[in-house]
Coordinates of C-alpha atoms in Angstrom, one line a residue:
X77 CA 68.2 -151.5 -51.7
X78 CA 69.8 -155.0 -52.9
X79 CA 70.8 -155.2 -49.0
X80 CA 67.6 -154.9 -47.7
X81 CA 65.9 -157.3 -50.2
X82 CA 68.6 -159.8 -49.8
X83 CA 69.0 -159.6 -46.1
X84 CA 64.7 -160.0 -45.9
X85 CA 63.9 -163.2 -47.9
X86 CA 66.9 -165.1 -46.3
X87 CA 66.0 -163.7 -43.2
X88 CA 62.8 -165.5 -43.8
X89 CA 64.2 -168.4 -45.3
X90 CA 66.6 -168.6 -42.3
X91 CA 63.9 -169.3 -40.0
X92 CA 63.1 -172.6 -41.7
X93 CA 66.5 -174.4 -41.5
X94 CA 65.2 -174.5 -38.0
X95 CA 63.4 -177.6 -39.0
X96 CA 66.8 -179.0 -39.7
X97 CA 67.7 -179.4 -36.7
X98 CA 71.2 -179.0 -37.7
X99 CA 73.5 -176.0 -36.6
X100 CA 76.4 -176.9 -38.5
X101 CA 75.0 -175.2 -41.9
X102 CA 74.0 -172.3 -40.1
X103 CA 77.3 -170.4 -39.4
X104 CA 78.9 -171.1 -42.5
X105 CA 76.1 -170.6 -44.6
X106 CA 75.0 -166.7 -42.7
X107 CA 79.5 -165.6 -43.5
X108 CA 78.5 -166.5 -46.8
X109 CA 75.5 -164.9 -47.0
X110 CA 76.5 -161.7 -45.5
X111 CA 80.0 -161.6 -48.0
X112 CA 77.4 -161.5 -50.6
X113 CA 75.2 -158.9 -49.2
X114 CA 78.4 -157.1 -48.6
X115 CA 79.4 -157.0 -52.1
X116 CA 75.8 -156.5 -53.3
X117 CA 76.2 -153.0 -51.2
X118 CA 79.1 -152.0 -53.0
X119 CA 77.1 -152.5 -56.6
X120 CA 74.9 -149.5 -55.3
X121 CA 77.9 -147.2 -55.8
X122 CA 77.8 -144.0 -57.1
X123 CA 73.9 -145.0 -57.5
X124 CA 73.1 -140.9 -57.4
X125 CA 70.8 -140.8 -55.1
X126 CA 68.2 -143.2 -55.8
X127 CA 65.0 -143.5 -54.2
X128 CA 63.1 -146.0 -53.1
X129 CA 59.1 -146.5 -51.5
X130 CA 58.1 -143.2 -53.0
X131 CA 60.9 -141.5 -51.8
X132 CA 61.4 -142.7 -48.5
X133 CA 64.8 -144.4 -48.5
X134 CA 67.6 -143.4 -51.0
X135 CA 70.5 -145.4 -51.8
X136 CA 73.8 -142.8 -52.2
X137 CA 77.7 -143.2 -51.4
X138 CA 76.6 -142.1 -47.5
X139 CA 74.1 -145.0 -47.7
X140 CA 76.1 -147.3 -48.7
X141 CA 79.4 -146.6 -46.9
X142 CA 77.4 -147.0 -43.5
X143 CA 75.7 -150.1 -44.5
X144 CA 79.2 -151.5 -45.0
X145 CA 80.2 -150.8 -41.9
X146 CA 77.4 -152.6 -40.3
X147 CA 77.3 -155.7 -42.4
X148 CA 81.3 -155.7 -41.6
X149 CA 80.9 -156.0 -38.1
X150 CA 78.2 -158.4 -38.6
X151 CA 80.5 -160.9 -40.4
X152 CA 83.4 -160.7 -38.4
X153 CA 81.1 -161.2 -35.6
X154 CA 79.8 -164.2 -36.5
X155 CA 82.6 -167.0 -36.2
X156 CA 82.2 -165.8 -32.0
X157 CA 78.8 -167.7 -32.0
X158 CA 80.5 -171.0 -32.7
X159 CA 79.9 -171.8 -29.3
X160 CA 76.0 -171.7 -30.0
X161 CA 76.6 -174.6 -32.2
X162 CA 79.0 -176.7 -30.2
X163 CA 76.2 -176.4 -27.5
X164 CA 73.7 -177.7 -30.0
X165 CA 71.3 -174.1 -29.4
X166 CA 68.0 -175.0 -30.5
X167 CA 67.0 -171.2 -31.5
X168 CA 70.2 -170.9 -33.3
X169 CA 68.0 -170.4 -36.5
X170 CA 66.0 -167.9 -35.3
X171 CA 69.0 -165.6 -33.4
X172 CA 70.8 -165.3 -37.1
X173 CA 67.2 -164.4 -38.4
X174 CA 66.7 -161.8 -36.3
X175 CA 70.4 -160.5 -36.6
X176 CA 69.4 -160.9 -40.5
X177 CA 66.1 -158.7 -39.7
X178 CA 68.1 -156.0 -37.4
X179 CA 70.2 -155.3 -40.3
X180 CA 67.7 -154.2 -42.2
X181 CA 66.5 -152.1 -39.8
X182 CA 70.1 -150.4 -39.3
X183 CA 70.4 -150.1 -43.2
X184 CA 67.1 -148.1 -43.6
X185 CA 68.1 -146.2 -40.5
X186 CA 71.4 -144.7 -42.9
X187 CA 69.2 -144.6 -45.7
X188 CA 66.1 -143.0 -44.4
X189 CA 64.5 -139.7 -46.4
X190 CA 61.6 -139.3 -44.1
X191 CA 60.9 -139.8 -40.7
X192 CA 58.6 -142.0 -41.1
X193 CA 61.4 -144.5 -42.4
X194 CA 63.5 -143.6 -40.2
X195 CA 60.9 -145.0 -37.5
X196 CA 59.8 -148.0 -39.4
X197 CA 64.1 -148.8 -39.0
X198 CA 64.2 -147.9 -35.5
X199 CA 61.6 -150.0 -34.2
X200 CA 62.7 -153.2 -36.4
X201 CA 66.1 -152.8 -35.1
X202 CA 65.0 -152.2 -31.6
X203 CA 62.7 -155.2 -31.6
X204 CA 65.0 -157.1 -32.8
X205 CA 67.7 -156.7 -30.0
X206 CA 64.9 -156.6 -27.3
X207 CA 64.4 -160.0 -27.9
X208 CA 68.2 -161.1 -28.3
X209 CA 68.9 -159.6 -25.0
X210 CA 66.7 -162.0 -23.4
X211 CA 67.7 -164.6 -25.0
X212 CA 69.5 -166.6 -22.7
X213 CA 66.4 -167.8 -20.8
X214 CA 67.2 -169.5 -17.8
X215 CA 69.7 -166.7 -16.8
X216 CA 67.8 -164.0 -14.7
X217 CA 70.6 -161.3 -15.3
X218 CA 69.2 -161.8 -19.3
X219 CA 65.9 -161.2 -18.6
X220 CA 66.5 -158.3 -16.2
X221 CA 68.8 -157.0 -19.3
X222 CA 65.7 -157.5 -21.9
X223 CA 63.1 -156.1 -19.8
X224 CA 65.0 -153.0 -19.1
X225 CA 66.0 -152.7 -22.4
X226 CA 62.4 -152.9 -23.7
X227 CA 60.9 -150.4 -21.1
X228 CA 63.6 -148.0 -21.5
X229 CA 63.0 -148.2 -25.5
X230 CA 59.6 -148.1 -25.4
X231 CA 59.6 -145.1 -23.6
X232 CA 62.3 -143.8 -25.9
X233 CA 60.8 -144.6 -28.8
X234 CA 57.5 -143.0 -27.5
X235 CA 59.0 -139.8 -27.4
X236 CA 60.9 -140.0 -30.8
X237 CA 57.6 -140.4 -32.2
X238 CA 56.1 -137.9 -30.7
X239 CA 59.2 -135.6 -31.8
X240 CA 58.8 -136.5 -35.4
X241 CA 54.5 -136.0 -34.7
X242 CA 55.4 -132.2 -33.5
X243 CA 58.5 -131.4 -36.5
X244 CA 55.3 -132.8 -39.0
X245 CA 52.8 -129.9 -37.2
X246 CA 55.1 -127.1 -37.6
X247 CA 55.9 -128.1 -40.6
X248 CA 53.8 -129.9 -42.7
X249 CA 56.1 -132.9 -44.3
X250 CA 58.1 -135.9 -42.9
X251 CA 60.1 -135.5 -45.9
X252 CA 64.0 -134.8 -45.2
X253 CA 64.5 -131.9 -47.8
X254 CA 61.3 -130.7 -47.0
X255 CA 61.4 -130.3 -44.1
X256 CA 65.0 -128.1 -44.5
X257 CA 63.2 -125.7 -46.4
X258 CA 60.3 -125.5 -44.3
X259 CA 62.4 -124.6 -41.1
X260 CA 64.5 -122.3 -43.2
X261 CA 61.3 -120.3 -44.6
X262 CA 58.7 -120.7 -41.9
X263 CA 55.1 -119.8 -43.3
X264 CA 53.7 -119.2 -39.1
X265 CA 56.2 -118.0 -36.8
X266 CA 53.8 -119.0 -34.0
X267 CA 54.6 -122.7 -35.0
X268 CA 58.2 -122.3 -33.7
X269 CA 57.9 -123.6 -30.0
X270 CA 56.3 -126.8 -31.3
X271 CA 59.2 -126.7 -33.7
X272 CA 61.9 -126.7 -30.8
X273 CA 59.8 -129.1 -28.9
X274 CA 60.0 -131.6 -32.0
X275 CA 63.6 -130.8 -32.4
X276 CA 64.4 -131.9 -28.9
X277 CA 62.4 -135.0 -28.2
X278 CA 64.0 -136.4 -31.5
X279 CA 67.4 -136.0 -30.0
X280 CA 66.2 -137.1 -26.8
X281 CA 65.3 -140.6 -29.0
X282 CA 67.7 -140.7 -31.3
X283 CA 70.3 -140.0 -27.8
X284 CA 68.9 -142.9 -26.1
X285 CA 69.7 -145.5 -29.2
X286 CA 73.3 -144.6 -29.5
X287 CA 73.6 -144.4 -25.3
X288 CA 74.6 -140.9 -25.4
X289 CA 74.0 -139.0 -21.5
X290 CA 72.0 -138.5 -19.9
X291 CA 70.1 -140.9 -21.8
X292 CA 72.4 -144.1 -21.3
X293 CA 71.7 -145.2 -17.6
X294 CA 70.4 -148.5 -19.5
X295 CA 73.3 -149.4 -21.0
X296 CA 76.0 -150.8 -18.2
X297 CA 73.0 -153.3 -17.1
X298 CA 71.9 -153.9 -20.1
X299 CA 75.3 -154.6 -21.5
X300 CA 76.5 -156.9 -18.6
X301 CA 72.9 -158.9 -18.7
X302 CA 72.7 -159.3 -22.2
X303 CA 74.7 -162.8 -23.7
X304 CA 78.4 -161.3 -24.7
X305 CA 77.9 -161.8 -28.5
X306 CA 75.0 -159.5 -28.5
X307 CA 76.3 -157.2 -26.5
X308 CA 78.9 -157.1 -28.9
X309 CA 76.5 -156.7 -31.7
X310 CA 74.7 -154.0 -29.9
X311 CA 77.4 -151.9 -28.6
X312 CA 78.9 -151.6 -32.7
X313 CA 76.2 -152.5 -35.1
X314 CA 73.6 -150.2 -33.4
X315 CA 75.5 -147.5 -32.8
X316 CA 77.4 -147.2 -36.2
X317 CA 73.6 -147.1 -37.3
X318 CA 72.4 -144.8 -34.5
X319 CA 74.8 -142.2 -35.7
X320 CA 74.2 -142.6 -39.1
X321 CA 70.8 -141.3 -38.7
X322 CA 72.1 -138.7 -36.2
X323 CA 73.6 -137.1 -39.0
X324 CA 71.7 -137.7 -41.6
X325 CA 68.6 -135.8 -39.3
X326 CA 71.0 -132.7 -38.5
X327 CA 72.3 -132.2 -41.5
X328 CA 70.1 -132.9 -44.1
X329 CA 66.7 -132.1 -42.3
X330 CA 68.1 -129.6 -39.7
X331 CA 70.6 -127.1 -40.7
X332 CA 68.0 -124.0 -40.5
X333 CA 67.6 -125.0 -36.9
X334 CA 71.5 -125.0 -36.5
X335 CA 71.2 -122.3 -34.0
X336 CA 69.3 -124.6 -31.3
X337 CA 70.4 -127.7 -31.7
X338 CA 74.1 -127.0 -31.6
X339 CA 74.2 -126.1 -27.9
X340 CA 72.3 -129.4 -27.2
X341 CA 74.5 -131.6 -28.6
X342 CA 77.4 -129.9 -27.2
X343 CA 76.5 -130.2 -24.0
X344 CA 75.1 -133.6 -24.4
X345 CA 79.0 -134.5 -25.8
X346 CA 80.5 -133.1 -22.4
X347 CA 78.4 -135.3 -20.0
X348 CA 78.7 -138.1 -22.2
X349 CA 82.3 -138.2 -22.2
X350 CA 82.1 -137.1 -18.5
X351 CA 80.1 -139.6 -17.2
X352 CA 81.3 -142.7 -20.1
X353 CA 85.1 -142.5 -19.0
X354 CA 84.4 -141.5 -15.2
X355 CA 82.1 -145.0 -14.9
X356 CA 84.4 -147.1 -17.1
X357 CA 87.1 -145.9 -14.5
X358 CA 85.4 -147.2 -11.5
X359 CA 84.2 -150.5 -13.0
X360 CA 85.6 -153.9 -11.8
X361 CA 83.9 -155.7 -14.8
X362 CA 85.0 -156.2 -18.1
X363 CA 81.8 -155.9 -19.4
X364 CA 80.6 -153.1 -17.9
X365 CA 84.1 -151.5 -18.4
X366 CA 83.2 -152.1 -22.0
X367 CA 79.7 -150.6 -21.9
X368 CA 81.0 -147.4 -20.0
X369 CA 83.1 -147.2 -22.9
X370 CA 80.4 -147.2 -25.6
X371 CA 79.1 -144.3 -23.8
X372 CA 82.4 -142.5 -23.7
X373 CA 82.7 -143.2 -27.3
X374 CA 79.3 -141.5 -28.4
X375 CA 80.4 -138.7 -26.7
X376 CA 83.2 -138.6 -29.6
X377 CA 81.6 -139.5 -32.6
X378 CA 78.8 -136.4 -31.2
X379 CA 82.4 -134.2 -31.3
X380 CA 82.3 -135.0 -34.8
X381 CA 78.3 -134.3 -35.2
X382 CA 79.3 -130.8 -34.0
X383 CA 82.2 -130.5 -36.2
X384 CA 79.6 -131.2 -39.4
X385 CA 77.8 -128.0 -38.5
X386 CA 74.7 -129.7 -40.7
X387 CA 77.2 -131.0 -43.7
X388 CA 76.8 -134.6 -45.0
X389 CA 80.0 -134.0 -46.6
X390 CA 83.3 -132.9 -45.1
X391 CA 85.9 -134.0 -42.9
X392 CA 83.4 -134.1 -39.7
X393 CA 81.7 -136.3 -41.9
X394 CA 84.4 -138.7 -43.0
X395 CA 86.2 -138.4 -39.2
X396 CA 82.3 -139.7 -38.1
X397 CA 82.8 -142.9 -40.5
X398 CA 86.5 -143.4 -40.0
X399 CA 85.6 -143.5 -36.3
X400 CA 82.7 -145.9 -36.4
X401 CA 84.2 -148.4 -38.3
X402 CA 87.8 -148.1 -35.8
X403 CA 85.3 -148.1 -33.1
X404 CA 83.5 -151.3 -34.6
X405 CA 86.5 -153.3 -35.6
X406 CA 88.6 -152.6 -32.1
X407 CA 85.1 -153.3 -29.8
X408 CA 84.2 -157.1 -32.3
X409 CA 88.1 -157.5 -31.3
X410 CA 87.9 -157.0 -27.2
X411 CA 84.4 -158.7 -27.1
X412 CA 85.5 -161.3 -28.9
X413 CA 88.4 -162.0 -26.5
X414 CA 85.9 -161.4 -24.1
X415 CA 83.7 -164.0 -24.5
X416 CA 85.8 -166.5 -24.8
X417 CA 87.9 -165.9 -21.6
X418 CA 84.5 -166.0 -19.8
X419 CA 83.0 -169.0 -21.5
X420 CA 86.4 -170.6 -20.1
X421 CA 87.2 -169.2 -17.4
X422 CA 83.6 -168.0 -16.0
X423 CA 84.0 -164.9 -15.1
X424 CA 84.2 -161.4 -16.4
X425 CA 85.9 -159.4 -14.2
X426 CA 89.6 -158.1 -14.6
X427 CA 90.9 -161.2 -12.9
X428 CA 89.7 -163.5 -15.3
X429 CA 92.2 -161.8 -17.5
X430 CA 95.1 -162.5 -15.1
X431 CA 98.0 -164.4 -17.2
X432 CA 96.6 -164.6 -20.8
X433 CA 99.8 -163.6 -22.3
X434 CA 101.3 -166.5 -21.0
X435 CA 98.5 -169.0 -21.7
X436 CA 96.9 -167.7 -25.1
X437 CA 99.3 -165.0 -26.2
X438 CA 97.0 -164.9 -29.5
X439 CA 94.4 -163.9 -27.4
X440 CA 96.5 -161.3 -25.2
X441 CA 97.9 -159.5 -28.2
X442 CA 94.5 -159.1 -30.0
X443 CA 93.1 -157.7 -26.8
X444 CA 95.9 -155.4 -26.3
X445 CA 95.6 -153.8 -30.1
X446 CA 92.0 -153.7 -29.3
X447 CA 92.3 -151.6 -26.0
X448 CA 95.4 -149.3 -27.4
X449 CA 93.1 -148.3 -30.5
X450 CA 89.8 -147.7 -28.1
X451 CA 92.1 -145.8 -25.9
X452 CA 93.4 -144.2 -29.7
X453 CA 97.0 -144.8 -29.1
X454 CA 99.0 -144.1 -32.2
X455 CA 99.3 -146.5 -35.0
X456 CA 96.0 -147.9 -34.2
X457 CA 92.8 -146.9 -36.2
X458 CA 91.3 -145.4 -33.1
X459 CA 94.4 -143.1 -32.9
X460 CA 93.4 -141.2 -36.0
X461 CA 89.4 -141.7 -35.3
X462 CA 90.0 -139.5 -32.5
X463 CA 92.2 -137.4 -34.6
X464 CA 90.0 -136.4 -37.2
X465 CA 87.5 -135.6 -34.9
X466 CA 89.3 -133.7 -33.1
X467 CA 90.7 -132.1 -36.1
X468 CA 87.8 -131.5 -37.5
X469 CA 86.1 -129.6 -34.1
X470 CA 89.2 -127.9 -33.2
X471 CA 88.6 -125.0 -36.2
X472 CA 85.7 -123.5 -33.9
X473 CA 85.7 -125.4 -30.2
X474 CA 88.6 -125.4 -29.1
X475 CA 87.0 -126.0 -25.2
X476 CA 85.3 -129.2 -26.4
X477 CA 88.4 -130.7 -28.0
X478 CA 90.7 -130.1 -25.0
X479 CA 87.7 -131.8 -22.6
X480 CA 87.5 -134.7 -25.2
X481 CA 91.6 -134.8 -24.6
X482 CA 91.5 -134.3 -20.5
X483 CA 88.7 -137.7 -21.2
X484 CA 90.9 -139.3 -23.7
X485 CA 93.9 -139.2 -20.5
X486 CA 91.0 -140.9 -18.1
X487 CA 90.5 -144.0 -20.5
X488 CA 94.2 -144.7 -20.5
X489 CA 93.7 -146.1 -17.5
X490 CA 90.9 -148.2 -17.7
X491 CA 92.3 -149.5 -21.0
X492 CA 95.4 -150.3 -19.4
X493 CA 93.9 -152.3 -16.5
X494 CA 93.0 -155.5 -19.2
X495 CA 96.6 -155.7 -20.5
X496 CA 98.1 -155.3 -16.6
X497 CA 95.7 -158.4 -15.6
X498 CA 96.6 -160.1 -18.9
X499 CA 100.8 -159.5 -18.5
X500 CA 101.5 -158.5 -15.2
X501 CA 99.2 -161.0 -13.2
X502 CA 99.6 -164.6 -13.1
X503 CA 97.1 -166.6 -13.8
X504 CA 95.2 -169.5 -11.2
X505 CA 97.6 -172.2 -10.4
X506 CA 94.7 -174.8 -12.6
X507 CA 94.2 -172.1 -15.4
X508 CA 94.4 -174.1 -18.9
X509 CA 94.8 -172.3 -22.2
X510 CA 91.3 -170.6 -23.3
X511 CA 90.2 -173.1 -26.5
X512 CA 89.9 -171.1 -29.9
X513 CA 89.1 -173.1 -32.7
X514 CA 90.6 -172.0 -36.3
X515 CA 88.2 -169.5 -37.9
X516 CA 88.2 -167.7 -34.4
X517 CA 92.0 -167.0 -35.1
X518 CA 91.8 -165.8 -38.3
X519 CA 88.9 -163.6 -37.1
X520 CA 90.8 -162.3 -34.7
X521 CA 94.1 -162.2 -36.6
X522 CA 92.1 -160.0 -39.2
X523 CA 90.6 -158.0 -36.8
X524 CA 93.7 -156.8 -35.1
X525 CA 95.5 -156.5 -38.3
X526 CA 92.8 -154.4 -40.1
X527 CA 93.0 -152.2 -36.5
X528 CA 97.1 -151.6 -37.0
X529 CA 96.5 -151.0 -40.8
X530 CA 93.4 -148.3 -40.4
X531 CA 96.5 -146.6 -38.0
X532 CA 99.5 -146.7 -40.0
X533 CA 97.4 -145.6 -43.6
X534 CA 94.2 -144.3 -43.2
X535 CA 94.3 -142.4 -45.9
X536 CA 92.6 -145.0 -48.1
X537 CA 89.3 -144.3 -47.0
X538 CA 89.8 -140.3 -46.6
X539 CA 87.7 -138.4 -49.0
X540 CA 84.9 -141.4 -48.7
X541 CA 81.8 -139.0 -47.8

């Protein structure tokens, strides 16, 4: 609850030092700000389950561990938007305000006990990144990226509200627990189809957020349209949040129902992973390679959403989290890269890689941790993401897990492509080193170090959920 309050008023108050007219406070001043949200988060720990707006939002360990992921990818983000300021961005203000405003909406997504909250996050989120999309103005590939986004989501969130509209009619209650012991004890048996219907178009929503198939044909355009350092913000931050609810829905509100959702979301993992690695494989774009692999990677994290079998607890549970924040730290990492290669270099595809190790072998070394951990190559967090996943699933679907390892084989070599272009090709004859200013070292640094130490002792954060 401190998170949202804080993140609210100096989301607010950000919006004034517009009038400065001076983007040199800015970046330092949002780290700082978000260090302290960050620590505020961890103050709610252990809060046992308190509630908040008549019981629509609780703050517990699950609440809290999620938030942390998202305000961690948030602040390691953040030094990559130096390059707003060196340009002298006028609407530099108002970008950090709205990623101040998105958070919010993310952390009341994790923290959500009743649909209606869970809406009320969803749509400030959304709004949010509609408008960051497009925010590169005079670029037409933006605003084809925003207005895709936008229609897509409004249609989305049309049918996620109509979802949580039908669960309420066969029910009675938007209220999580409520709503558990209503499907479990039904008082009119009749009401059952609307039930299902409800169920379904609530997935179909909730699907579409975290660009799970087949509800992610948005996301390679959107991805490659949108400017690199939201992409990077929406490919981690949303998603971590996305799933967060994803769970939260299944297993707190639907484990009665257990018996139909179950197939859906296993056949929903399957295509994702499908369809993510098999369009990550055939890209020639960085970018889009990158957004392919988003998809592929929901189709993992909804390995572990089977694996949970409607716990909030568990090692499904703490393989989901372990994941999201691998997942989070390794994508910041290859975006990062990413964007600066291209704001160099001007262009995104695998060639603008070519000869990296030889010009910025900072920058070729972070990109290579980055790729081995998406591709979950041992001693990398994304190694034992995978792992307790797969761990977790492999008790009771044994098919899913050795799909998800066939998939896991196909992003090897996508992931390799990057570190052949960046080793193995040389670079143009008038290539000069990509600039990276201090603080985007250290990021960097930090970020491929915290990816090596999640894969040689994870066990710190076992047991978290």
């Amino acid at each position: 609850m401190t998170s949202i309050i804080l993140l609210s008023v100096f989301g607010i108050l950000n919006l004034f030092l517009g009038f400065l007219r001076s983007n040199k406070v800015l970046l330092p001043g949002a780290m700082l700000l978000l260090l302290a949200v960050f620590g505020a988060n961890y103050a709610d720990w252990n809060a046992e389950h308190a509630p908040y707006f008549n019981n629509m939002l609780v703050v517990d360990n699950y609440t809290v561990a999620f938030t942390g992921i998202v305000l961690l990818t948030t602040i390691v983000l953040l030094p990559f938007s130096r390059s707003y300021v060196v340009a002298g961005e006028q609407n530099l203000a108002e970008y950090y305000a709205l990623l101040l405003f998105s958070l919010v909406g993310a952390i009341m997504m994790v923290g959500y006990d009743h649909l209606l909250m869970l809406f009320v996050g969803i749509e400030i989120l959304s709004v949010c990144m509609y408008v960051l999309a497009g925010s590169r103005k005079r670029d037409s590939r933006s605003n084809e990226a925003a207005l895709k986004y936008f229609l897509m989501g409004a249609f989305a969130t049309g049918i996620l509200l109509f979802g949580i509209a039908l669960l309420y009619g066969a029910t009675g209650t938007f209220a999580l627990s409520q709503l558990a012991t209503a499907i479990a004890t039904p008082a009119n048996a009749s009401l059952q189809p609307m039930l299902y219907i409800g169920i379904l178009m609530m997935i179909i929503g909730i699907g579409f957020k975290v660009s799970a198939a087949p509800f992610h044909f948005w996301t390679p355009d959107v991805y490659e349209g949108t400017p690199t350092f939201f992409t990077a913000f929406m490919s981690t931050v949303v998603k971590t949040a996305g799933f967060g609810a994803f769970l939260k829905l299944l297993a707190v509100a639907l484990p009665a129902a257990q018996g139909f959702w179950m197939p859906t979301i296993q056949a929903m993992c399957a295509l994702t992973l499908l369809l993510g690695n098999v369009g990550a494989a055939a890209q020639t774009s960085t970018k889009r390679m990158l957004a392919y692999s988003s998809v592929s990677h929901a189709g993992y994290l909804l390995i572990g959403l089977v694996a949970s079998k409607g716990n909030l607890t568990g090692d499904a549970a703490n393989g989901i989290f372990f994941y999201s924040l691998a997942y989070s730290i390794a994508t910041i990492a290859a975006f990062g890269v990413v964007k600066l290669v291209v704001d160099h270099r001007q262009r995104d595809d695998y060639a603008g890689l070519n000869g990296l190790g030889r010009t910025n072998p900072l920058l070729a070394f972070v990109m290579t941790v980055a790729m081995l951990s998406l591709a979950g190559i041992p001693l990398t967090g994304g190694f034992f993401g995978k792992f307790f996943l797969l761990a977790a699933a492999g008790r009771e679907f044994i098919g899913l897990v050795v799909f998800a390892v066939i998939m896991s084989m196909v992003g090897l070599y996508y992931y390799l492509r990057p570190l052949i272009a960046m080793y193995l090709r040389p670079a143009e004859p008038d290539a000069t080193p990509v600039p990276v200013d201090g603080i985007q070292k250290v990021t960097l640094a930090f970020l491929a170090l915290l990816t090596i130490v999640l894969g040689i002792a994870p066990g710190f954060l076992s047991g978290i959920l």
